[in-house]
Amino acid sequence: MMKNCEDSELISKFKDGDNKAFEEIVLRYQAQLYTYVISMVKNPETANDILQDIFIRIFKNLPKYSEENKLKHWIFIIAKNMTMDFFRRDKTRRALPLETQEDDEMSILDTMPDKTPHPLEVIITNDRKELVRKAISNLSVEERELIYLKDSFTFKEIAEMQNKPIGTLLSKFNRSLQKVKKIISEKEPEAYNEECMR
Amino acid sequence: MKNACDRLPLYLYNEMDEQERIIFEKHLLSCPECRQSLEIFDEIQSAKPEYSAPQAVIDSIFSKTTRKKSFLKQPAIYKTALALAACLLIGVAAVFKNTQKTIEYSNAYNVSPISYEEISNMVSNISSLESINML
Ligand SMILES: [Zn+2]
C-alpha cells in the first residue's frame, strides 16, 4: 500500500513513472499545506488556487529532486515561495502595503476590522474561540506562518529551512503569544481582567 | 530570569531535553507571565482552525498533473474522431447559416442534411493536412 510508503519510496516510485505515488504525496500533504496557505492568505478561494499551483510545481520539479529524505521541507519551501508570490502580485494589483510592519499592526487593526468580516471569521463556534481566532488572524503574515509551520516542523527544522537563528524564531513566537494575549484582553476586557485578578 | 522566559516555546512543543525541561518547570512555578502564555498557547492550539482542501481542488490538481490529457499524446484515432466532430460542427453551422440567408424560415426543414460524401471529403482534407504537419 502506498499509504505505508516513506516519502523517499514515493519519490522513487514516481520517478519510475508511477503517477499514483504522486497522488499519494498530494493526499499526504494537502491538509497541512492547505491550512498553512489559508492561514496566511486568509481566503479560501485564493488558497485553492495557490494549493493547485504548489502541487503543479512539485509535479514538474519532482523528477529533478534529489534530496529524497527532505521532501516535506522542500514542499513547504515551495509553498512559502508561491504564497509570497501571491502577496507580491496582490500588492502590485491593489497598491496596498501587505507585508505587515511589526509596529504598525495594532493601529491597522484598530482602523480596519469589523466592517468586512472575513469569510473565515464568519464561522462561529463559540465566542471565546472565535475571539482567539480573530486574534491569530490579526497577527502579521510571518507570525501566523510560524504558528502554522509549527504543526509540521520543530523550531530547529524551521530555523534550518528559513536560515534564521533559532533565538529569532523563539522571540517571534513569544511575541505572537503576547500579541494574542493583548488583542484578547482589549476585545474582552472584563473576562480577561477577572481571570488575571484571581 | 529573562532568558528562561525566552525558552518557553521549546517547552510548549516539548522540544527540550529532559534536563532543560526540569529546570524550566521550576521556572514556571515562579513565573506568572510564562504561566499565562502557556494558557494562551493552549487556547490558540484549540482554536486554531485546521483545514482540508476541498475534493474539487484535489481532483483539479490530479487533472492538471497525473491525469492530464494532452491532445498531442492522444492516439491518432482520437485525433481523427475529434477532427470529424469538428467538421460536423462546421458543416452544420455552415448549412445553418446558409439556411438562414437563402431560405424562407418556414422552408428551413427542407434543407438536406450534410451527406456522408461531404463529410468524408472534409475528413480526408483534414487527414492530409495532418500528414503534412507530421512531415
Ligand atoms: Zn517566564
Tab-separated table of C-alpha atoms and ligand atoms in Angstrom:
chain	number	residue	atom	x	y	z
A	1	MET	CA	0.000	0.000	0.000
A	2	MET	CA	1.181	3.493	-0.926
A	3	LYS	CA	-0.076	4.824	2.405
A	4	ASN	CA	2.662	2.968	4.251
A	5	CYS	CA	5.413	4.169	1.962
A	6	GLU	CA	8.071	6.567	3.166
A	7	ASP	CA	8.315	9.819	1.237
A	8	SER	CA	11.568	8.642	-0.304
A	9	GLU	CA	9.879	5.485	-1.641
A	10	LEU	CA	7.080	7.550	-3.133
A	11	ILE	CA	9.601	9.778	-4.855
A	12	SER	CA	11.448	6.883	-6.430
A	13	LYS	CA	8.205	5.193	-7.487
A	14	PHE	CA	7.128	8.456	-9.084
A	15	LYS	CA	10.452	8.786	-10.835
A	16	ASP	CA	9.871	5.286	-12.186
A	17	GLY	CA	6.675	6.529	-13.765
A	18	ASP	CA	4.131	5.619	-11.097
A	19	ASN	CA	1.681	8.513	-11.015
A	20	LYS	CA	-0.191	7.004	-8.076
A	21	ALA	CA	2.856	7.777	-5.955
A	22	PHE	CA	2.485	11.456	-6.725
A	23	GLU	CA	-1.204	11.311	-5.884
A	24	GLU	CA	-0.299	9.812	-2.524
A	25	ILE	CA	2.057	12.744	-1.899
A	26	VAL	CA	-0.811	15.120	-2.676
A	27	LEU	CA	-3.145	13.309	-0.278
A	28	ARG	CA	-0.475	13.111	2.382
A	29	TYR	CA	0.362	16.808	2.425
A	30	GLN	CA	-2.745	18.610	1.176
A	31	ALA	CA	-4.265	19.322	4.596
A	32	GLN	CA	-1.044	20.626	6.163
A	33	LEU	CA	-0.323	22.772	3.129
A	34	TYR	CA	-3.874	23.989	2.748
A	35	THR	CA	-4.066	25.012	6.403
A	36	TYR	CA	-0.697	26.724	6.097
A	37	VAL	CA	-1.639	28.648	2.948
A	38	ILE	CA	-5.132	29.591	4.081
A	39	SER	CA	-3.774	30.855	7.391
A	40	MET	CA	-1.530	33.223	5.508
A	41	VAL	CA	-3.790	34.436	2.688
A	42	LYS	CA	-6.975	34.258	4.792
A	43	ASN	CA	-9.150	33.489	1.805
A	44	PRO	CA	-10.326	30.017	0.742
A	45	GLU	CA	-10.587	30.740	-2.993
A	46	THR	CA	-7.082	32.150	-3.133
A	47	ALA	CA	-5.823	29.212	-1.089
A	48	ASN	CA	-7.454	26.810	-3.571
A	49	ASP	CA	-5.566	28.418	-6.442
A	50	ILE	CA	-2.254	28.559	-4.610
A	51	LEU	CA	-2.556	24.944	-3.471
A	52	GLN	CA	-3.054	23.825	-7.067
A	53	ASP	CA	-0.068	25.852	-8.226
A	54	ILE	CA	2.063	24.375	-5.449
A	55	PHE	CA	1.303	20.792	-6.441
A	56	ILE	CA	1.685	21.512	-10.144
A	57	ARG	CA	5.145	22.910	-9.436
A	58	ILE	CA	6.020	19.927	-7.265
A	59	PHE	CA	4.852	17.624	-10.057
A	60	LYS	CA	7.053	19.396	-12.580
A	61	ASN	CA	10.136	19.567	-10.390
A	62	LEU	CA	9.973	16.280	-8.547
A	63	PRO	CA	11.694	14.305	-11.326
A	64	LYS	CA	14.758	16.514	-10.791
A	65	TYR	CA	14.539	16.456	-6.994
A	66	SER	CA	17.354	14.556	-5.357
A	67	GLU	CA	17.256	15.034	-1.564
A	68	GLU	CA	14.744	12.302	-1.011
A	69	ASN	CA	14.577	12.433	2.772
A	70	LYS	CA	13.678	16.100	2.913
A	71	LEU	CA	10.523	16.133	0.832
A	72	LYS	CA	8.424	17.868	3.491
A	73	HIS	CA	10.938	20.704	3.827
A	74	TRP	CA	11.125	21.138	0.090
A	75	ILE	CA	7.347	21.132	-0.304
A	76	PHE	CA	6.928	23.782	2.356
A	77	ILE	CA	9.644	25.944	0.820
A	78	ILE	CA	7.773	25.796	-2.486
A	79	ALA	CA	4.542	26.564	-0.634
A	80	LYS	CA	6.090	29.565	1.029
A	81	ASN	CA	7.530	30.919	-2.207
A	82	MET	CA	4.261	30.565	-4.040
A	83	THR	CA	2.313	32.183	-1.232
A	84	MET	CA	4.777	35.066	-1.148
A	85	ASP	CA	4.422	35.373	-4.936
A	86	PHE	CA	0.742	35.822	-4.348
A	87	PHE	CA	1.361	38.610	-1.855
A	88	ARG	CA	3.705	40.304	-4.275
A	89	ARG	CA	1.155	40.132	-7.100
A	90	ASP	CA	-1.601	41.223	-4.780
A	91	LYS	CA	0.488	44.120	-3.584
A	92	THR	CA	1.061	45.477	-7.071
A	93	ARG	CA	-2.552	44.916	-8.007
A	94	ARG	CA	-4.022	46.683	-5.052
A	95	ALA	CA	-1.125	49.047	-4.362
A	96	LEU	CA	-1.503	48.421	-0.660
A	97	PRO	CA	1.208	47.556	1.835
A	98	LEU	CA	0.719	43.899	2.636
A	99	GLU	CA	3.972	42.929	4.211
A	100	THR	CA	2.767	43.963	7.606
A	101	GLN	CA	5.116	46.114	9.584
A	102	GLU	CA	5.519	44.806	13.059
A	103	ASP	CA	4.904	48.156	14.749
A	104	ASP	CA	2.025	49.338	12.636
A	105	GLU	CA	-0.095	46.302	13.009
A	106	MET	CA	-2.003	47.304	16.061
A	107	SER	CA	-3.017	50.620	14.538
A	108	ILE	CA	-4.036	48.947	11.270
A	109	LEU	CA	-6.024	46.507	13.317
A	110	ASP	CA	-7.825	49.313	15.099
A	111	THR	CA	-8.881	51.056	11.933
A	112	MET	CA	-9.982	48.246	9.677
A	113	PRO	CA	-11.516	45.321	11.461
A	114	ASP	CA	-15.231	44.845	11.847
A	115	LYS	CA	-16.814	46.301	8.712
A	116	THR	CA	-15.971	43.450	6.392
A	117	PRO	CA	-15.886	40.245	8.370
A	118	HIS	CA	-13.594	37.799	6.693
A	119	PRO	CA	-15.244	34.634	5.325
A	120	LEU	CA	-13.189	32.543	7.713
A	121	GLU	CA	-14.204	34.655	10.635
A	122	VAL	CA	-17.894	34.263	9.999
A	123	ILE	CA	-17.937	30.669	11.114
A	124	ILE	CA	-18.706	30.984	14.765
A	125	THR	CA	-18.172	28.051	17.069
A	126	ASN	CA	-18.157	29.864	20.365
A	127	ASP	CA	-17.295	33.390	21.297
A	128	ARG	CA	-14.041	32.800	23.076
A	129	LYS	CA	-12.661	30.512	20.384
A	130	GLU	CA	-13.786	32.978	17.789
A	131	LEU	CA	-12.012	35.757	19.619
A	132	VAL	CA	-8.789	33.773	19.737
A	133	ARG	CA	-9.124	33.019	16.042
A	134	LYS	CA	-9.594	36.679	15.246
A	135	ALA	CA	-6.569	37.481	17.330
A	136	ILE	CA	-4.496	34.936	15.400
A	137	SER	CA	-5.654	36.314	12.083
A	138	ASN	CA	-4.612	39.769	13.204
A	139	LEU	CA	-1.002	38.685	13.646
A	140	SER	CA	1.456	39.545	10.908
A	141	VAL	CA	1.848	37.139	7.999
A	142	GLU	CA	5.201	35.982	9.348
A	143	GLU	CA	3.846	35.382	12.826
A	144	ARG	CA	0.884	33.421	11.504
A	145	GLU	CA	3.205	31.484	9.274
A	146	LEU	CA	5.357	30.472	12.211
A	147	ILE	CA	2.360	29.350	14.257
A	148	TYR	CA	1.167	27.126	11.433
A	149	LEU	CA	4.579	25.854	10.419
A	150	LYS	CA	4.901	24.596	13.961
A	151	ASP	CA	2.247	21.986	13.181
A	152	SER	CA	4.679	20.309	10.826
A	153	PHE	CA	8.194	21.213	11.985
A	154	THR	CA	10.324	21.693	15.071
A	155	PHE	CA	11.903	25.077	15.764
A	156	LYS	CA	15.232	23.604	14.804
A	157	GLU	CA	13.883	22.485	11.432
A	158	ILE	CA	12.254	25.855	10.742
A	159	ALA	CA	15.481	27.638	11.643
A	160	GLU	CA	17.263	25.447	9.127
A	161	MET	CA	14.631	25.969	6.434
A	162	GLN	CA	14.478	29.725	6.825
A	163	ASN	CA	18.143	30.119	7.556
A	164	LYS	CA	17.441	32.032	10.758
A	165	PRO	CA	18.845	31.685	14.263
A	166	ILE	CA	16.563	29.663	16.493
A	167	GLY	CA	16.525	32.526	19.017
A	168	THR	CA	14.872	34.806	16.457
A	169	LEU	CA	12.102	32.266	15.948
A	170	LEU	CA	11.592	31.781	19.670
A	171	SER	CA	11.224	35.501	20.291
A	172	LYS	CA	8.918	35.848	17.306
A	173	PHE	CA	6.784	33.082	18.740
A	174	ASN	CA	6.758	34.659	22.201
A	175	ARG	CA	5.820	37.981	20.662
A	176	SER	CA	2.886	36.328	18.894
A	177	LEU	CA	1.665	34.915	22.189
A	178	GLN	CA	1.885	38.369	23.774
A	179	LYS	CA	0.006	39.931	20.874
A	180	VAL	CA	-2.773	37.386	21.016
A	181	LYS	CA	-2.977	37.953	24.742
A	182	LYS	CA	-3.178	41.726	24.192
A	183	ILE	CA	-5.809	41.518	21.467
A	184	ILE	CA	-7.967	39.230	23.565
A	185	SER	CA	-7.694	41.453	26.611
A	186	GLU	CA	-8.626	44.520	24.548
A	187	LYS	CA	-11.650	42.904	22.976
A	188	GLU	CA	-12.855	41.098	26.025
A	189	PRO	CA	-11.623	43.242	28.897
A	190	GLU	CA	-13.963	42.069	31.651
A	191	ALA	CA	-13.446	38.376	31.212
A	192	TYR	CA	-9.730	38.689	30.897
A	193	ASN	CA	-9.258	41.008	33.841
A	194	GLU	CA	-11.288	38.735	36.031
A	195	GLU	CA	-9.031	35.886	35.096
A	196	CYS	CA	-5.939	37.937	35.839
A	197	MET	CA	-7.124	39.120	39.221
A	198	ARG	CA	-7.642	35.654	40.557
B	1	MET	CA	15.192	35.265	34.670
B	2	LYS	CA	14.587	36.840	31.237
B	3	ASN	CA	16.429	34.110	29.378
B	4	ALA	CA	14.317	31.370	30.827
B	5	CYS	CA	11.120	33.011	29.535
B	6	ASP	CA	12.606	33.153	26.056
B	7	ARG	CA	12.820	29.370	26.001
B	8	LEU	CA	9.097	28.912	26.679
B	9	PRO	CA	8.162	27.953	23.070
B	10	LEU	CA	10.524	24.985	23.234
B	11	TYR	CA	8.763	23.837	26.372
B	12	LEU	CA	5.333	24.267	24.792
B	13	TYR	CA	6.270	21.987	21.914
B	14	ASN	CA	8.151	19.506	24.012
B	15	GLU	CA	11.391	20.310	22.246
B	16	MET	CA	13.545	20.495	25.381
B	17	ASP	CA	15.786	17.741	26.580
B	18	GLU	CA	14.983	16.162	29.927
B	19	GLN	CA	17.367	18.347	31.923
B	20	GLU	CA	16.266	21.633	30.422
B	21	ARG	CA	12.649	20.658	30.912
B	22	ILE	CA	13.121	20.048	34.617
B	23	ILE	CA	14.836	23.406	35.030
B	24	PHE	CA	12.135	25.133	33.044
B	25	GLU	CA	9.344	23.612	35.081
B	26	LYS	CA	10.928	25.114	38.174
B	27	HIS	CA	10.979	28.484	36.417
B	28	LEU	CA	7.329	28.057	35.524
B	29	LEU	CA	6.393	27.811	39.196
B	30	SER	CA	7.853	31.221	39.858
B	31	CYS	CA	6.891	32.995	36.619
B	32	PRO	CA	3.268	34.126	36.200
B	33	GLU	CA	3.978	35.542	32.709
B	34	CYS	CA	5.049	32.174	31.382
B	35	ARG	CA	2.074	30.509	33.020
B	36	GLN	CA	-0.233	32.998	31.345
B	37	SER	CA	1.466	32.478	27.998
B	38	LEU	CA	1.023	28.772	28.471
B	39	GLU	CA	-2.707	29.279	28.880
B	40	ILE	CA	-2.878	31.476	25.795
B	41	PHE	CA	-0.933	28.868	23.884
B	42	ASP	CA	-3.421	26.155	24.836
B	43	GLU	CA	-6.237	28.391	23.683
B	44	ILE	CA	-4.516	29.090	20.395
B	45	GLN	CA	-3.958	25.399	19.823
B	46	SER	CA	-7.586	24.523	20.386
B	47	ALA	CA	-8.980	27.497	18.473
B	48	LYS	CA	-6.581	27.273	15.568
B	49	PRO	CA	-8.595	26.019	12.618
B	50	GLU	CA	-7.386	23.087	10.584
B	51	TYR	CA	-8.491	22.674	7.033
B	52	SER	CA	-8.569	20.062	4.357
B	53	ALA	CA	-8.582	21.036	0.709
B	54	PRO	CA	-11.994	20.640	-0.964
B	55	GLN	CA	-12.295	17.447	-3.007
B	56	ALA	CA	-12.841	19.538	-6.145
B	57	VAL	CA	-9.432	21.112	-5.638
B	58	ILE	CA	-7.773	17.715	-5.204
B	59	ASP	CA	-9.492	16.471	-8.371
B	60	SER	CA	-8.392	19.551	-10.215
B	61	ILE	CA	-4.780	19.004	-9.092
B	62	PHE	CA	-4.909	15.428	-10.396
B	63	SER	CA	-6.441	16.501	-13.687
B	64	LYS	CA	-3.661	19.043	-14.148
B	65	THR	CA	-0.866	16.637	-13.225
B	66	THR	CA	-1.166	12.849	-13.110
B	67	ARG	CA	-4.389	12.629	-15.091
B	68	LYS	CA	-3.636	15.347	-17.549
B	69	LYS	CA	-4.965	14.613	-21.012
B	70	SER	CA	-2.692	16.225	-23.529
B	71	PHE	CA	-4.045	16.464	-27.087
B	72	LEU	CA	-0.636	15.681	-28.558
B	73	LYS	CA	-0.353	12.492	-26.531
B	74	GLN	CA	-3.718	11.146	-27.673
B	75	PRO	CA	-3.707	8.155	-30.045
B	76	ALA	CA	-4.343	9.022	-33.703
B	77	ILE	CA	-7.834	7.525	-33.628
B	78	TYR	CA	-8.989	10.107	-31.047
B	79	LYS	CA	-7.494	12.905	-33.083
B	80	THR	CA	-9.367	11.732	-36.144
B	81	ALA	CA	-12.580	11.440	-34.170
B	82	LEU	CA	-12.084	14.948	-32.834
B	83	ALA	CA	-11.392	16.242	-36.329
B	84	LEU	CA	-14.533	14.533	-37.595
B	85	ALA	CA	-16.580	16.064	-34.807
B	86	ALA	CA	-15.134	19.459	-35.609
B	87	CYS	CA	-16.011	19.017	-39.308
B	88	LEU	CA	-19.553	18.057	-38.459
B	89	LEU	CA	-19.933	21.134	-36.319
B	90	ILE	CA	-18.511	23.390	-39.001
B	91	GLY	CA	-20.670	21.671	-41.615
B	92	VAL	CA	-23.812	22.025	-39.581
B	93	ALA	CA	-23.001	25.627	-38.799
B	94	ALA	CA	-22.389	26.390	-42.470
B	95	VAL	CA	-25.612	24.738	-43.533
B	96	PHE	CA	-27.485	26.521	-40.808
B	97	LYS	CA	-26.070	29.885	-41.849
B	98	ASN	CA	-26.983	29.284	-45.499
B	99	THR	CA	-30.384	28.198	-44.450
B	100	GLN	CA	-30.982	31.432	-42.677
B	101	LYS	CA	-29.661	33.518	-45.522
B	102	THR	CA	-31.319	31.975	-48.528
B	103	ILE	CA	-34.369	30.062	-47.491
B	104	GLU	CA	-37.575	31.262	-46.012
B	105	TYR	CA	-37.809	30.388	-42.341
B	106	SER	CA	-40.833	28.183	-42.947
B	107	ASN	CA	-38.895	26.124	-45.507
B	108	ALA	CA	-35.859	25.641	-43.338
B	109	TYR	CA	-36.621	21.989	-42.668
B	110	ASN	CA	-36.341	21.094	-46.345
B	111	VAL	CA	-32.600	21.534	-46.408
B	112	SER	CA	-30.979	18.166	-46.878
B	113	PRO	CA	-28.563	17.098	-44.170
B	114	ILE	CA	-24.871	17.053	-44.921
B	115	SER	CA	-24.030	13.938	-46.924
B	116	TYR	CA	-21.577	11.230	-45.917
B	117	GLU	CA	-19.612	12.016	-49.041
B	118	GLU	CA	-19.151	15.608	-47.960
B	119	ILE	CA	-18.037	14.501	-44.506
B	120	SER	CA	-15.556	12.032	-45.917
B	121	ASN	CA	-14.164	14.759	-48.192
B	122	MET	CA	-13.713	17.027	-45.226
B	123	VAL	CA	-12.112	14.303	-43.151
B	124	SER	CA	-9.678	13.365	-45.896
B	125	ASN	CA	-8.778	17.054	-46.213
B	126	ILE	CA	-8.035	17.159	-42.513
B	127	SER	CA	-6.059	13.900	-42.631
B	128	SER	CA	-3.931	15.166	-45.459
B	129	LEU	CA	-3.339	18.360	-43.533
B	130	GLU	CA	-2.301	16.275	-40.526
B	131	SER	CA	0.092	14.203	-42.577
B	132	ILE	CA	1.648	17.390	-43.864
B	133	ASN	CA	2.122	18.518	-40.291
B	134	MET	CA	3.737	15.251	-39.385
B	135	LEU	CA	6.389	15.755	-42.030
C	1	ZN	ZN	8.997	33.074	32.490
